[in-house]
Coordinates of C-alpha atoms in Angstrom, one line a residue:
X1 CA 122.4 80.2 36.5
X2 CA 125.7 78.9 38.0
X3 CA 125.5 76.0 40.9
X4 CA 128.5 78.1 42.6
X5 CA 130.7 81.3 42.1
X6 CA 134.4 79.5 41.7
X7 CA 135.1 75.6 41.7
X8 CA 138.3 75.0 42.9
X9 CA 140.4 71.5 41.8
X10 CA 142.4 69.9 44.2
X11 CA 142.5 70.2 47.9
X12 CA 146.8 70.7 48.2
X13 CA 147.5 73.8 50.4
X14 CA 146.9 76.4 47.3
X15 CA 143.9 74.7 46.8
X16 CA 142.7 75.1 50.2
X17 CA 144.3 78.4 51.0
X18 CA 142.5 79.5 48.0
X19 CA 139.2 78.0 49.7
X20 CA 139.2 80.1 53.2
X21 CA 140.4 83.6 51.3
X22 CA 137.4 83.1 48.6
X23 CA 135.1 82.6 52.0
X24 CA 136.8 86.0 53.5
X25 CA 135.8 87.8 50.1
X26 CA 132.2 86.5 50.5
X27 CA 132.5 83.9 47.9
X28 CA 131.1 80.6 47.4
X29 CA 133.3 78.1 46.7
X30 CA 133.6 74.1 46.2
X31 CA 136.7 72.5 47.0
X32 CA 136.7 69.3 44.3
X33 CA 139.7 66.7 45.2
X34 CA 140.1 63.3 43.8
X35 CA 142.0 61.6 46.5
X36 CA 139.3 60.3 48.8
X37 CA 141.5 61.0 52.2
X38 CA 144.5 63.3 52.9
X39 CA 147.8 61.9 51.7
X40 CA 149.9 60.6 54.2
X41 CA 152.8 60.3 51.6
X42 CA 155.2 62.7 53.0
X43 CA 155.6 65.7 51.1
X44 CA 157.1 69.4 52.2
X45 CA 158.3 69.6 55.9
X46 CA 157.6 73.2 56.6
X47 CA 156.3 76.7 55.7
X48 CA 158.6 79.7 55.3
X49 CA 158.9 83.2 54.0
X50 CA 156.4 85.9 53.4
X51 CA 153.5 83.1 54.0
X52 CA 154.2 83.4 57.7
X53 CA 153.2 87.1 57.6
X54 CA 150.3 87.1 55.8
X55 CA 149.2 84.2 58.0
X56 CA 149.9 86.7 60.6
X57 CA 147.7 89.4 59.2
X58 CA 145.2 87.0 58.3
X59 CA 145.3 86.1 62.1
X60 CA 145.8 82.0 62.2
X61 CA 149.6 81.7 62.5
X62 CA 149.4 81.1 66.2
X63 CA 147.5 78.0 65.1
X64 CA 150.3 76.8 63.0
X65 CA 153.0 77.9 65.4
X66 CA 150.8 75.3 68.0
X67 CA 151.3 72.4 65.4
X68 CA 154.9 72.9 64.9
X69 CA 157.5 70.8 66.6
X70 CA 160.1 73.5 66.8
X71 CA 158.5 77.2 66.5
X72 CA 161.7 78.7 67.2
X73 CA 164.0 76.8 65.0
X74 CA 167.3 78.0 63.9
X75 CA 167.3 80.5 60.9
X76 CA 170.1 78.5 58.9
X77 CA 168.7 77.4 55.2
X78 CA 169.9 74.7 52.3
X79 CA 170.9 76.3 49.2
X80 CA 171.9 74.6 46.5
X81 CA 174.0 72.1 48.4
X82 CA 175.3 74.7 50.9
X83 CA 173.6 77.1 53.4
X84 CA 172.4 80.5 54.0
X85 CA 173.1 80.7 57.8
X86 CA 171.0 83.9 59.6
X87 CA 171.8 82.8 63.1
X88 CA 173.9 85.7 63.7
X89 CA 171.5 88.5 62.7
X90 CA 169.2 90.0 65.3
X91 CA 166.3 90.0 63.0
X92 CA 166.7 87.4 60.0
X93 CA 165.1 88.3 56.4
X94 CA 164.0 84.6 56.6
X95 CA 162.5 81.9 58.9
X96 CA 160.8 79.1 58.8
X97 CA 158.2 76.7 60.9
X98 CA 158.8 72.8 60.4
X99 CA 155.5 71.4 59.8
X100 CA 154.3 68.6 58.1
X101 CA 152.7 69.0 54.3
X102 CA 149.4 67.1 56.0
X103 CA 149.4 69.4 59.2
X104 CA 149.2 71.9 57.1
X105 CA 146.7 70.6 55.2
X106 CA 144.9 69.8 58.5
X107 CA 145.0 73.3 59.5
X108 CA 144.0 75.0 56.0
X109 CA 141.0 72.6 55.9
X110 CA 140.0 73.1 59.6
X111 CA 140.0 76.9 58.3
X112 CA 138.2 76.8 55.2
X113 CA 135.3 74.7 57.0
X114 CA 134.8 77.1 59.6
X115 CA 134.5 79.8 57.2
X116 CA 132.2 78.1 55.2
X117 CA 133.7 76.6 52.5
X118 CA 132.3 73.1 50.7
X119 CA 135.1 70.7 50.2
X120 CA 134.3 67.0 48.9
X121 CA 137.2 64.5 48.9
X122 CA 136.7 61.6 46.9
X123 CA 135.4 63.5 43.7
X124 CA 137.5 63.7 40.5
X125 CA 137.4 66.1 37.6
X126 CA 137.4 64.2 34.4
X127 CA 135.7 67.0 31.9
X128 CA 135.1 71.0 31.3
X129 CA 134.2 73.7 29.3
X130 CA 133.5 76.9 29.4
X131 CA 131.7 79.8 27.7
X132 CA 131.8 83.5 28.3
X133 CA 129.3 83.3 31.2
X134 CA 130.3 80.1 32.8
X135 CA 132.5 76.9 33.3
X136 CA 130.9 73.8 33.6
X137 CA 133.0 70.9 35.1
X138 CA 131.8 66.5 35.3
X139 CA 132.8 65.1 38.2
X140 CA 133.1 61.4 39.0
X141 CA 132.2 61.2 42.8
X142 CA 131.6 57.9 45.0
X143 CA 127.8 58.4 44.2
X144 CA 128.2 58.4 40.4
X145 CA 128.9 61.2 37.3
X146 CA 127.1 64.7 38.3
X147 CA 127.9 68.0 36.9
X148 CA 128.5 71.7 38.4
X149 CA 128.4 75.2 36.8
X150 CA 130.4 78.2 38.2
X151 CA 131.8 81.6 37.2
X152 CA 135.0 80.4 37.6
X153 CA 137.7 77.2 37.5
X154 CA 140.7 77.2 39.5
X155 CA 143.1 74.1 38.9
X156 CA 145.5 73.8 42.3
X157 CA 145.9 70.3 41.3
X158 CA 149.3 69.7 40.7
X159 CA 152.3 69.2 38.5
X160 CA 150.4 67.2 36.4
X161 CA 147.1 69.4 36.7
X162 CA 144.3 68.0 34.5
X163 CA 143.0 71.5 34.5
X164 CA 145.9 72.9 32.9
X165 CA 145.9 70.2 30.3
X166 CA 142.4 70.4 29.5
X167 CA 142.6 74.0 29.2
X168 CA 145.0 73.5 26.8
X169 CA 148.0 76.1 28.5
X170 CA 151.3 74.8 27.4
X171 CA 153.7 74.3 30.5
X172 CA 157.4 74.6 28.7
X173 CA 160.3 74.1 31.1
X174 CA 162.9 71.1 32.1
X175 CA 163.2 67.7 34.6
X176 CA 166.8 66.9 35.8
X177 CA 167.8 63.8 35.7
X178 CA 168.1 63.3 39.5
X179 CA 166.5 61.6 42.6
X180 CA 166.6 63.2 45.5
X181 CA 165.6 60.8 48.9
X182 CA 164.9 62.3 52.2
X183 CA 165.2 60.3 55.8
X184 CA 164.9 61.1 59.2
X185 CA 165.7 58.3 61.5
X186 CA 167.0 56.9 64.8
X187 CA 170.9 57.0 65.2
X188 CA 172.1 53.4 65.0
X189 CA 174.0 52.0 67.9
X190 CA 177.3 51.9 65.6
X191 CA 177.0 55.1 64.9
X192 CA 179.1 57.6 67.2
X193 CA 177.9 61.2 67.4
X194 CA 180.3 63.5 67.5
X195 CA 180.8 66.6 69.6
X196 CA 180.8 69.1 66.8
X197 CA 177.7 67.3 65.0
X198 CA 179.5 65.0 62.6
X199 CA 179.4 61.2 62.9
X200 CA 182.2 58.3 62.6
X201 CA 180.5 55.4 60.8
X202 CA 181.9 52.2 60.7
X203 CA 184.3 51.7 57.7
X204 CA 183.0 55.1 56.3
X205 CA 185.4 56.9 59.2
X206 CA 184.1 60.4 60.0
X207 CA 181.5 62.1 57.8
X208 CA 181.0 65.7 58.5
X209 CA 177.7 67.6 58.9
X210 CA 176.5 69.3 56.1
X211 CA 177.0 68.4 52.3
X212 CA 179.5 65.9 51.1
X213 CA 179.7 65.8 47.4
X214 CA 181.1 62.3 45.6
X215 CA 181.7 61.4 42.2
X216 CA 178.2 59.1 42.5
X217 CA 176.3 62.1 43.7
X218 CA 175.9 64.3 47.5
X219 CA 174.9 63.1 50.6
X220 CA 174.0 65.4 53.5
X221 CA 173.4 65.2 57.3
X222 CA 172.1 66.5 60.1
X223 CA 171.7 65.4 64.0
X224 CA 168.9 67.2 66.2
X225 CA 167.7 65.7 69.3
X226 CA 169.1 62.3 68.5
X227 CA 167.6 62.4 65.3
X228 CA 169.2 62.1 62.2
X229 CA 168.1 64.0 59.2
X230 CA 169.4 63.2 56.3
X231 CA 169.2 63.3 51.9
X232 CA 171.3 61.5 48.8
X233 CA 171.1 63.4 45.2
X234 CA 171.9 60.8 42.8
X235 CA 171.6 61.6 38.9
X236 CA 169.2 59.1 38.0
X237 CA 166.0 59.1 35.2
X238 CA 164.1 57.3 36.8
X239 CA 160.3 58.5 36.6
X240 CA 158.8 57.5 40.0
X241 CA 155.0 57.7 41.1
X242 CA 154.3 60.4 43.6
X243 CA 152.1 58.0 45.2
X244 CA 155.0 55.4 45.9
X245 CA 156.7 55.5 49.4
X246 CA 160.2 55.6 50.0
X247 CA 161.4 52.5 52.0
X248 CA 164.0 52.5 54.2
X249 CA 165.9 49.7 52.1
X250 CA 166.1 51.9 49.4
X251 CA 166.7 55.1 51.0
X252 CA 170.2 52.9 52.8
X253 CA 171.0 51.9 49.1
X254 CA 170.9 55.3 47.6
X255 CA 173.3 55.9 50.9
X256 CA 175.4 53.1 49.9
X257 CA 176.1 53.8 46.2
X258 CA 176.8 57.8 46.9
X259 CA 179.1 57.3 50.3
X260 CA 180.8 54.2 48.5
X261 CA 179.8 51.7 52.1
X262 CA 176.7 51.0 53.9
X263 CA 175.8 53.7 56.5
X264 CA 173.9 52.3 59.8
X265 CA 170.1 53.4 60.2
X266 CA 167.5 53.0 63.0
X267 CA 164.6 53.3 62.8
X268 CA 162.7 55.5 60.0
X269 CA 160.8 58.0 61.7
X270 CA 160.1 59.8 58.1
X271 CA 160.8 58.8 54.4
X272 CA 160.2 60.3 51.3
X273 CA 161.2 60.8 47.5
X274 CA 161.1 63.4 45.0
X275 CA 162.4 65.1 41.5
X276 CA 162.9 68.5 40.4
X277 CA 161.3 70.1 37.7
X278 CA 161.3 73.7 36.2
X279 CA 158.1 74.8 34.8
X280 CA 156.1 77.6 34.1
X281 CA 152.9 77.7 32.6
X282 CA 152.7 80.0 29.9
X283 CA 149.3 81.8 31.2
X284 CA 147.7 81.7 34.4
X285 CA 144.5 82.3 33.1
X286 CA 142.5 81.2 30.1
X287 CA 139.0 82.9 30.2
X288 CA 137.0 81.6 33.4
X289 CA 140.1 79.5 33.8
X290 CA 142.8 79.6 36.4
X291 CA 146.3 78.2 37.5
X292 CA 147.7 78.2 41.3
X293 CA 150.2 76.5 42.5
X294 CA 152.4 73.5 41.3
X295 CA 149.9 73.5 38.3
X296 CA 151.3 76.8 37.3
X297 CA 154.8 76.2 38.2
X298 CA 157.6 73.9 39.2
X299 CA 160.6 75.0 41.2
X300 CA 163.8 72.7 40.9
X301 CA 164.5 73.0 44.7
X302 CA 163.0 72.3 48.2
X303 CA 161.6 75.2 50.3
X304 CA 159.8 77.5 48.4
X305 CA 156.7 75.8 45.9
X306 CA 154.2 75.5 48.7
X307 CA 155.0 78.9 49.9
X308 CA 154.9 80.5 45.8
X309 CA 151.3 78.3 45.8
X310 CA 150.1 79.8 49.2
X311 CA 150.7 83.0 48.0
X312 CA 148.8 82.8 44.5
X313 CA 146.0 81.8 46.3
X314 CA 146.1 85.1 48.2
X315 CA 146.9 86.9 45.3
X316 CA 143.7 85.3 43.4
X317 CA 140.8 85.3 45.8
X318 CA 140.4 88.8 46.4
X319 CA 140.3 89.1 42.7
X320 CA 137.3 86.8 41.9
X321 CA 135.7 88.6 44.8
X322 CA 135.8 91.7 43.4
X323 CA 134.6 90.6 39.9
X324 CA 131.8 88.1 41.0
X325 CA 130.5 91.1 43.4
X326 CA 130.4 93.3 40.1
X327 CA 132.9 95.7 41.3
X328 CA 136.0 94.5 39.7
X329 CA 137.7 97.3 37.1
X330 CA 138.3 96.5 33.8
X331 CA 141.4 94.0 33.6
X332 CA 141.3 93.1 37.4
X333 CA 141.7 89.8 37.0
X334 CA 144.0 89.7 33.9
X335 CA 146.7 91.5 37.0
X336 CA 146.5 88.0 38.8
X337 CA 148.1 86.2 36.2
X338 CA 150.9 89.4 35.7
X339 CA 151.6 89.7 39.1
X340 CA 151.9 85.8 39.7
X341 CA 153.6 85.1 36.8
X342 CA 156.3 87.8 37.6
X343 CA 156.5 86.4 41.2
X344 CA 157.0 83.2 39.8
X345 CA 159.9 83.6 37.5
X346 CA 162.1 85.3 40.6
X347 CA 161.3 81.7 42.2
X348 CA 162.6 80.3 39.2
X349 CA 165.0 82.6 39.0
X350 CA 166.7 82.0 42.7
X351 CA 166.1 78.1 42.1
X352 CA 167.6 77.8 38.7
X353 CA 170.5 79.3 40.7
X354 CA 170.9 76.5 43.2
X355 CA 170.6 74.0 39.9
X356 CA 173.7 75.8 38.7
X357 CA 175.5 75.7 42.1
X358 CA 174.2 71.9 43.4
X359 CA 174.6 69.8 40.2
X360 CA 178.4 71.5 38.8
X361 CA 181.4 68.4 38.8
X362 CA 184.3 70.3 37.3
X363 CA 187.0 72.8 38.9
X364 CA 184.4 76.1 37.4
X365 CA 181.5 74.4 39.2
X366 CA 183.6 74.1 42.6
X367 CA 184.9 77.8 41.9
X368 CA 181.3 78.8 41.8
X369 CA 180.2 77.6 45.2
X370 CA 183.7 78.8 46.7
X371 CA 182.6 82.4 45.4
X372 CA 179.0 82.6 46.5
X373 CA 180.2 80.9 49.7
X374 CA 182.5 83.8 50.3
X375 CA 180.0 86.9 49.3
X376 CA 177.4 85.1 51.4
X377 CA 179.7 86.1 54.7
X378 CA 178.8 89.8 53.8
X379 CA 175.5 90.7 55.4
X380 CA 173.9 93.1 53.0
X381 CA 174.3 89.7 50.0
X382 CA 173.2 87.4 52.7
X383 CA 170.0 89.6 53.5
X384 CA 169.5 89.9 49.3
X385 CA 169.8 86.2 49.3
X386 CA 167.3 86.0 52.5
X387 CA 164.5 88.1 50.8
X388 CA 164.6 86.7 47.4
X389 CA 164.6 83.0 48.9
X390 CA 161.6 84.4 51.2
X391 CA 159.9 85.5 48.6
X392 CA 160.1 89.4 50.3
X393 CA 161.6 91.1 47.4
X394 CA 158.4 91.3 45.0
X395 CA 157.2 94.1 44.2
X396 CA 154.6 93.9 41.8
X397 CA 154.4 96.0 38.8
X398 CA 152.1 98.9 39.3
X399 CA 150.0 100.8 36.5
X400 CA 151.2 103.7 35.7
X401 CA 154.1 105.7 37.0
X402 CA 155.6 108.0 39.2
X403 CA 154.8 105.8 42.3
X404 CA 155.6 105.9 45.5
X405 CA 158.7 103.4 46.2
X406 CA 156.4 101.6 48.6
X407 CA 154.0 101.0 45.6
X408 CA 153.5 97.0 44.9
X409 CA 155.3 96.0 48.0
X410 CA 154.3 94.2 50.9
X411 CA 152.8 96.5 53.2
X412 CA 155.2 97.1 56.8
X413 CA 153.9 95.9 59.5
X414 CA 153.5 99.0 61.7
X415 CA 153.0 99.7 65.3
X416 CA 149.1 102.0 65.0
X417 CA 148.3 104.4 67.6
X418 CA 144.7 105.3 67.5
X419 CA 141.7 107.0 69.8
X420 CA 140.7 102.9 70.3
X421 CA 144.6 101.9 71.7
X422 CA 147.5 100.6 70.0
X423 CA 146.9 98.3 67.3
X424 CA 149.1 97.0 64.0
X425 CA 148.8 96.7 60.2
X426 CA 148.6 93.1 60.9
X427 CA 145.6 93.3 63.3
X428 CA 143.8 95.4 60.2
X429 CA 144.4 92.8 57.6
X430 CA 142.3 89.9 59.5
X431 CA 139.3 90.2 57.4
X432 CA 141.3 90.7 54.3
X433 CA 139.3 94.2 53.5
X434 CA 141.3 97.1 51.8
X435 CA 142.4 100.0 53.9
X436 CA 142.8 103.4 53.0
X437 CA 145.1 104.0 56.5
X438 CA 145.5 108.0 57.0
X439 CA 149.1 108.6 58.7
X440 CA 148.7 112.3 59.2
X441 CA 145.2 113.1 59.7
X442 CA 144.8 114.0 56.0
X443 CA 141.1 114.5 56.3
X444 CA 141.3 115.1 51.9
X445 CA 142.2 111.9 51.3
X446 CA 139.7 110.3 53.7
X447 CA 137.3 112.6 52.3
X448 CA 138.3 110.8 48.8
X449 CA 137.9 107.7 50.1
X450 CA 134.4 107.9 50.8
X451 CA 133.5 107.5 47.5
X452 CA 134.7 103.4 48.1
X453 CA 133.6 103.3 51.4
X454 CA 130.9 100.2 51.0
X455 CA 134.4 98.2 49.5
X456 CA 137.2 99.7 51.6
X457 CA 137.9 100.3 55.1
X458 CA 139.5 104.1 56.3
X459 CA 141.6 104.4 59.3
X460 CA 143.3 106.9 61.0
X461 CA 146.4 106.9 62.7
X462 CA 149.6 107.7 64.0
X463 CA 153.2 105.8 64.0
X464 CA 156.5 106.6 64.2
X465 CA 158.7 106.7 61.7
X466 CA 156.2 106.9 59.2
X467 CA 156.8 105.7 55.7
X468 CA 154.3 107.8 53.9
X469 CA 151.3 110.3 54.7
X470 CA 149.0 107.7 53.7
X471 CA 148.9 103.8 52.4
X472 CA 146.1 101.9 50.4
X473 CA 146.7 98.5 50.9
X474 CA 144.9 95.3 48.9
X475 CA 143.2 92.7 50.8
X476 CA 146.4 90.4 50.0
X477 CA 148.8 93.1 51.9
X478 CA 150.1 94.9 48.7
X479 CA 150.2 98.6 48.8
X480 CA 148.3 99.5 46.0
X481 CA 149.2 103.4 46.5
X482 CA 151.2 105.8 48.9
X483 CA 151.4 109.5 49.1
X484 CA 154.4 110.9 49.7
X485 CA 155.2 112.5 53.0
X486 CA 154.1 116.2 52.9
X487 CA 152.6 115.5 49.3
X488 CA 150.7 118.4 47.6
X489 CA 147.0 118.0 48.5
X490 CA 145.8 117.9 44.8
X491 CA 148.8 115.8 43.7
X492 CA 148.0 113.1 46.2
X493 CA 144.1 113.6 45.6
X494 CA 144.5 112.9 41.6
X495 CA 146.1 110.0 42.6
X496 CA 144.5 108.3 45.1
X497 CA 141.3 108.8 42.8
X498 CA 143.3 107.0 40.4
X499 CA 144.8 104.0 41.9
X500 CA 140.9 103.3 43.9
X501 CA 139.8 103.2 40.9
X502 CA 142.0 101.3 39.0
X503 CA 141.7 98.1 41.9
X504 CA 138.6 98.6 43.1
X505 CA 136.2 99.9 40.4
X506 CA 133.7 102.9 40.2
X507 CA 132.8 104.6 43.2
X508 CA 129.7 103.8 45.1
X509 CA 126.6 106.1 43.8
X510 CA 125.4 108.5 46.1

């Protein structure tokens, strides 16, 4: 007898994503985090990419749109010391929402709560094991040692995830020798801002916005609303705790030694201090054991962990649904750790890239920025570069083949006409319930689907521009299956019989 179906370490934004999708899939969960109150050691500054539409479908990105201090901000993106810039394009392939790591923190927990989920702050994981029916974890809480049994372990506890460690998955990858210090602050008096954005700083002379790149390392700028943003990237090995704030003293010295003279600050409206690391565990799942987040992997730039993190929770919950119901097929839950670890090395992948084009010195490294720079102008790279960054580009790896080319992607958000109104994609994807979504009033395939109706939802209805006759869409907004526009009837039935059973197990007995 298990205490709870899935224990879930650490109380980060995977962690607590992870918490509100398990409640959607009718799970009981028990959110363990050590830190007794929310961190106010300032972490990420915003969400972006495919998160924002699947907090969408999941219905809760107004609430986050509410918290942000600039909804609506420009589309133009760091990369590897220079910029993707989407302002131009009518519809970019990437935006983002500034918001606080702890907002968002706020306003997973709010989330999780009112779904139901248990989350104790203030309780530490110091042991576990596990057998082939359960994983038992000791917890040190403010009342004293206890114990609790579940199905399953998730460890969304970090870089240096005790989980991971005590599950013995090796986490093989690199840390660069550099600090990178983040400010926003008040523009100094002697500071004169320019009309074009740039500044001229006494005995510095003008600096322009954007990256300047010394011998001693890069500094970079920006002025909104009379704020100055701005970062230094200094090789340096110093290991710092995560837990130690930047001050504003050594934020202006790390100014100092990269601009070569002291650069005026006011006053520090936000400070903070980080490394890069690239890391991958090896296996996101050992038995009743599982890795989300920054305990599965570190990306060596800005912008894109918490959003990889989010998005493993997704991937996971529906997962441990299905097999703590009893419904899951055989090998279910082996797909999270394929599917994640795939999506996971093309995050590696784009920010190995701006290693290669941020931390270069010599005439090759300068010839390699100039190059991207210039295929970057060209919309169709630019739009590649938005998507990969976004992390839009997956497409998961189906079983199988012969699919459909929408097969494994993200499903399209499309305009629904049915005998109830207009709705969307998006609207259907609120309780996180698989749809079987009839295009064509195919009533063969709806017949099929029947067989699955206790697990999946059937819809019909009509859009334009279709992409297919029919799609099956996961809870976590993957197409699991699409038949082809004008497909045979027993070609598409075969199949669809297939792929329902292959994600969502037997059908229901008559």
């Amino acid at each position: 007898m298990t205490d709870i179906d899935v224990i879930i370490v650490g109380a980060g934004p995977s962690g607590l994503m992870l918490a509100g999708e398990l409640r959607l899939a009718g799970v009981r969960s028990l959110v363990l985090e050590r830190q007794s109150q929310p961190r106010d050691t300032p972490k990420a500054s915003g969400i972006g990419g495919r998160i924002l539409d699947l907090l969408r479908y999941r219905g809760i990105l107004d609430r986050f749109e509410a918290a942000s201090s600039d909804p609506n901000v420009a589309p133009r993106f760091p990369f590897g010391n220079m910029h993707l810039d989407f302002t131009h394009l009518a519809d970019p392939p990437l935006r983002a929402l500034p918001l606080p790591q702890l907002e968002i923190e706020r306003l997973l927990d709010d989330r999780a709560r009112e779904l139901g989920a248990d989350i104790r702050r203030g309780h530490e994981v110091v042991g576990m094991s596990q057998d082939d029916a359960a994983v038992t974890a000791d917890v040190r809480g403010p009342d004293g040692p206890y114990r609790v049994t579940a199905r399953y372990l998730v460890g969304c506890d970090g870089g240096r995830s005790r989980v991971r460690d005590m599950a013995e998955i090796a986490f093989p990858g690199t840390t660069y020798p550099e600090v990178n210090r983040l400010g926003q602050v008040t523009v100094a008096d002697s500071v004169t801002v320019l009309g074009n954005g740039d500044i001229e700083v006494p005995g510095l002379g003008r600096i322009r916005a954007g990256f300047t790149r010394t011998d001693r390392g890069v500094f970079a700028f920006a002025i909104t609303s009379g704020i100055l943003s701005l970062q230094t990237t200094e090789d340096e090995s110093t290991e710092y705790d995560d837990d130690e704030p930047l001050t504003l003293t050594e934020l202006a010295e790390s100014a100092r030694r990269v601009l070569g003279a002291d650069l005026p600050m006011g006053e520090p409206i936000r400070l903070s201090r980080y490394t890069f690391k690239d890391r991958q565990a090896e296996r996101y799942r050992d038995r009743r054991v599982m890795l989300a987040g920054d305990a599965a992997h570190l990306l060596p730039a800005t912008g894109t962990a918490l959003n990889v993190g989010m998005l493993d929770a997704v991937n996971l919950a529906w997962k441990l649904g299905a097999d703590i119901h009893g419904w899951a097929p055989t090998g279910l839950l082996d797909t999270y750790h394929h599917e994640r670890h795939f999506a996971g090395a093309r995050a590696l992948l784009q920010t190995r890239a701006q290693v290669a084009l941020r931390r270069g010195h010599d005439r090759a490294a300068e010839a390699l920025r100039q190059v991207f720079q210039e295929l970057i102008m060209d919309e169709p790279a630019l739009r590649r570069m938005g998507a990969l960054v976004a992390h839009a580009d997956i497409r998961y790896p189906m079983p199988g083949s012969d699919h459909h080319a929408l097969a494994g992607t993200f499903a399209p958000d499309l305009t629904l006409h049915t005998d109830q109104g207009v709705t969307s994609v998006a609207e259907l994807m609120h309780t996180a319930r698989p749809i079987l979504l009839d295009l064509t009033d195919r009533p063969d395939l709806r017949e099929i689907g029947r067989d699955w109706q206790h697990r999946i939802d059937i819809r019909t209805a009509k859009t334009d521009n279709r992409p297919a006759d029919a799609l099956l869409i996961r809870p976590d907004a993957h197409i699991a299956w699409a038949a082809t526009i004008d497909e045979p009837t027993d070609t598409a039935a075969l199949a669809l019989r297939e792929a329902l059973s292959g994600w969502f197990g037997a059908p229901d007995q008559p």
